[in-house]
Each structure stands twice: as C-alpha cells, then as structure tokens.
Amino acid sequence: MPRPGPPVLRGVRRALGTAARIYLTGCALLLGWAIVTASDESMAAVVPLFATAPTSVVLLFLLPEADTTFLLSILLGALINAVIIGWCARALRRGNNPDPAS
C-alpha cells in the first residue's frame, strides 16, 4: 500500500532516506550555530561550508556574486549532497537486486 501524501513528497521521501535526513539536520544545526556565533572576525561560517563540500565550494565559484551567494551555496550544496547520500544508501541497501522504483 503506498504511503499517503502528494507524489512530490513521496519522491522526496524516496530520494532522501534516513541517512540523508540526518545529514540535512546536521547541516541545518551547523548553519544555525554559525549564524548565531558569527562575528566579523569569526571563522564559524566556514564550518557549514566544509560540511557541505565539495558541492557548496563548486557552487560558491559558479553562482553570481551577491549578498546571499554564500548562504545559497551552502543550502544547495546540502540538498545536492543529501540526494547523493540517499541514492548511495539505497544502492547499498539494494545490493545485487534491481531497484523496483526504476
């Protein structure tokens, strides 16, 4: 029996497994900590950037320079990494069995 909810949410649930959700929670906590503790001389903002690397670093160089580029690269980097983590976890869990979703 399929889970209730819109098809988009089912797709997100399937793409983001438990490990990916834990990763996203950790990234959100690190970003919140960095925002709260950051000052002009603090390097706290680098911690979430490293937690979402390498995707956030690539996005930092590719996105146009603006006030929100740093924050946007961290957010998009975390989401892209979480999807990759979910995909890898699903592939490892599946083993040699074919994926029924594809």
PDB file of C-alpha atoms in Angstrom:
ATOM      1  CA  MET A   1       0.000   0.000   0.000  1.00  0.00           C
ATOM      2  CA  PRO A   2       1.513   3.367  -0.997  1.00  0.00           C
ATOM      3  CA  ARG A   3       2.153   5.973   1.646  1.00  0.00           C
ATOM      4  CA  PRO A   4      -0.275   8.881   1.822  1.00  0.00           C
ATOM      5  CA  GLY A   5       0.730  12.289   0.576  1.00  0.00           C
ATOM      6  CA  PRO A   6       1.348  14.124  -2.654  1.00  0.00           C
ATOM      7  CA  PRO A   7       3.537  12.389  -5.252  1.00  0.00           C
ATOM      8  CA  VAL A   8       6.241  15.050  -4.851  1.00  0.00           C
ATOM      9  CA  LEU A   9       6.600  14.287  -1.150  1.00  0.00           C
ATOM     10  CA  ARG A  10       6.742  10.555  -1.853  1.00  0.00           C
ATOM     11  CA  GLY A  11       9.546  11.208  -4.327  1.00  0.00           C
ATOM     12  CA  VAL A  12      11.427  13.309  -1.795  1.00  0.00           C
ATOM     13  CA  ARG A  13      10.928  10.628   0.856  1.00  0.00           C
ATOM     14  CA  ARG A  14      12.304   8.024  -1.529  1.00  0.00           C
ATOM     15  CA  ALA A  15      15.269  10.187  -2.582  1.00  0.00           C
ATOM     16  CA  LEU A  16      16.121  11.252   0.957  1.00  0.00           C
ATOM     17  CA  GLY A  17      16.471   8.220   3.169  1.00  0.00           C
ATOM     18  CA  THR A  18      17.170   8.240   6.877  1.00  0.00           C
ATOM     19  CA  ALA A  19      20.898   8.899   6.443  1.00  0.00           C
ATOM     20  CA  ALA A  20      20.237  11.863   4.159  1.00  0.00           C
ATOM     21  CA  ARG A  21      17.724  13.355   6.582  1.00  0.00           C
ATOM     22  CA  ILE A  22      20.231  13.024   9.434  1.00  0.00           C
ATOM     23  CA  TYR A  23      22.835  14.738   7.232  1.00  0.00           C
ATOM     24  CA  LEU A  24      20.422  17.592   6.433  1.00  0.00           C
ATOM     25  CA  THR A  25      19.580  18.005  10.111  1.00  0.00           C
ATOM     26  CA  GLY A  26      23.267  18.208  10.983  1.00  0.00           C
ATOM     27  CA  CYS A  27      23.871  20.766   8.235  1.00  0.00           C
ATOM     28  CA  ALA A  28      20.939  22.853   9.439  1.00  0.00           C
ATOM     29  CA  LEU A  29      22.236  22.772  13.011  1.00  0.00           C
ATOM     30  CA  LEU A  30      25.740  23.772  11.889  1.00  0.00           C
ATOM     31  CA  LEU A  31      24.356  26.605   9.776  1.00  0.00           C
ATOM     32  CA  GLY A  32      22.225  27.849  12.675  1.00  0.00           C
ATOM     33  CA  TRP A  33      25.218  27.682  15.010  1.00  0.00           C
ATOM     34  CA  ALA A  34      27.381  29.577  12.516  1.00  0.00           C
ATOM     35  CA  ILE A  35      24.773  32.310  12.082  1.00  0.00           C
ATOM     36  CA  VAL A  36      24.350  32.735  15.835  1.00  0.00           C
ATOM     37  CA  THR A  37      28.058  32.755  16.707  1.00  0.00           C
ATOM     38  CA  ALA A  38      29.459  34.510  13.640  1.00  0.00           C
ATOM     39  CA  SER A  39      31.032  37.895  14.025  1.00  0.00           C
ATOM     40  CA  ASP A  40      33.237  39.907  11.706  1.00  0.00           C
ATOM     41  CA  GLU A  41      36.397  38.155  12.890  1.00  0.00           C
ATOM     42  CA  SER A  42      34.916  34.688  13.343  1.00  0.00           C
ATOM     43  CA  MET A  43      35.595  31.774  11.013  1.00  0.00           C
ATOM     44  CA  ALA A  44      32.414  29.971  12.136  1.00  0.00           C
ATOM     45  CA  ALA A  45      30.811  30.360   8.701  1.00  0.00           C
ATOM     46  CA  VAL A  46      33.471  28.097   7.218  1.00  0.00           C
ATOM     47  CA  VAL A  47      32.247  25.061   9.205  1.00  0.00           C
ATOM     48  CA  PRO A  48      28.923  24.648   7.310  1.00  0.00           C
ATOM     49  CA  LEU A  49      30.792  25.244   4.055  1.00  0.00           C
ATOM     50  CA  PHE A  50      33.134  22.351   4.842  1.00  0.00           C
ATOM     51  CA  ALA A  51      30.203  20.177   5.956  1.00  0.00           C
ATOM     52  CA  THR A  52      28.550  20.613   2.565  1.00  0.00           C
ATOM     53  CA  ALA A  53      31.742  20.401   0.496  1.00  0.00           C
ATOM     54  CA  PRO A  54      32.556  19.706  -2.343  1.00  0.00           C
ATOM     55  CA  THR A  55      29.231  20.778  -3.836  1.00  0.00           C
ATOM     56  CA  SER A  56      28.982  24.051  -1.919  1.00  0.00           C
ATOM     57  CA  VAL A  57      32.529  25.055  -2.863  1.00  0.00           C
ATOM     58  CA  VAL A  58      31.815  24.455  -6.554  1.00  0.00           C
ATOM     59  CA  LEU A  59      28.560  26.405  -6.291  1.00  0.00           C
ATOM     60  CA  LEU A  60      30.351  29.221  -4.482  1.00  0.00           C
ATOM     61  CA  PHE A  61      32.522  29.725  -7.558  1.00  0.00           C
ATOM     62  CA  LEU A  62      29.716  29.181 -10.115  1.00  0.00           C
ATOM     63  CA  LEU A  63      26.942  31.341  -8.641  1.00  0.00           C
ATOM     64  CA  PRO A  64      26.987  35.072  -9.394  1.00  0.00           C
ATOM     65  CA  GLU A  65      28.419  37.184  -6.616  1.00  0.00           C
ATOM     66  CA  ALA A  66      25.721  38.604  -4.358  1.00  0.00           C
ATOM     67  CA  ASP A  67      24.968  39.048  -0.675  1.00  0.00           C
ATOM     68  CA  THR A  68      23.263  35.651  -0.431  1.00  0.00           C
ATOM     69  CA  THR A  69      25.691  33.626  -2.567  1.00  0.00           C
ATOM     70  CA  PHE A  70      27.454  32.101   0.438  1.00  0.00           C
ATOM     71  CA  LEU A  71      24.212  31.045   2.125  1.00  0.00           C
ATOM     72  CA  LEU A  72      22.684  29.793  -1.133  1.00  0.00           C
ATOM     73  CA  SER A  73      25.744  27.689  -1.938  1.00  0.00           C
ATOM     74  CA  ILE A  74      25.564  26.048   1.495  1.00  0.00           C
ATOM     75  CA  LEU A  75      21.823  25.334   1.198  1.00  0.00           C
ATOM     76  CA  LEU A  76      22.007  23.961  -2.341  1.00  0.00           C
ATOM     77  CA  GLY A  77      25.175  22.028  -1.516  1.00  0.00           C
ATOM     78  CA  ALA A  78      23.464  20.368   1.447  1.00  0.00           C
ATOM     79  CA  LEU A  79      20.430  19.405  -0.655  1.00  0.00           C
ATOM     80  CA  ILE A  80      22.504  18.015  -3.517  1.00  0.00           C
ATOM     81  CA  ASN A  81      24.749  16.082  -1.135  1.00  0.00           C
ATOM     82  CA  ALA A  82      21.705  14.717   0.699  1.00  0.00           C
ATOM     83  CA  VAL A  83      20.211  13.395  -2.541  1.00  0.00           C
ATOM     84  CA  ILE A  84      23.542  11.733  -3.371  1.00  0.00           C
ATOM     85  CA  ILE A  85      23.743  10.229   0.125  1.00  0.00           C
ATOM     86  CA  GLY A  86      20.180   8.904  -0.225  1.00  0.00           C
ATOM     87  CA  TRP A  87      20.954   7.427  -3.640  1.00  0.00           C
ATOM     88  CA  CYS A  88      24.124   5.736  -2.339  1.00  0.00           C
ATOM     89  CA  ALA A  89      22.338   4.369   0.733  1.00  0.00           C
ATOM     90  CA  ARG A  90      19.541   2.975  -1.440  1.00  0.00           C
ATOM     91  CA  ALA A  91      22.063   1.391  -3.834  1.00  0.00           C
ATOM     92  CA  LEU A  92      23.999  -0.193  -0.963  1.00  0.00           C
ATOM     93  CA  ARG A  93      20.818  -1.472   0.651  1.00  0.00           C
ATOM     94  CA  ARG A  94      19.628  -2.925  -2.655  1.00  0.00           C
ATOM     95  CA  GLY A  95      22.863  -4.831  -3.345  1.00  0.00           C
ATOM     96  CA  ASN A  96      22.552  -7.018  -6.447  1.00  0.00           C
ATOM     97  CA  ASN A  97      18.741  -6.793  -6.546  1.00  0.00           C
ATOM     98  CA  PRO A  98      17.247  -4.419  -9.141  1.00  0.00           C
ATOM     99  CA  ASP A  99      15.540  -1.268  -7.909  1.00  0.00           C
ATOM    100  CA  PRO A 100      11.729  -1.652  -8.065  1.00  0.00           C
ATOM    101  CA  ALA A 101      11.338   2.132  -8.368  1.00  0.00           C
ATOM    102  CA  SER A 102      13.073   2.328 -11.740  1.00  0.00           C
TER     103      SER A 102
END
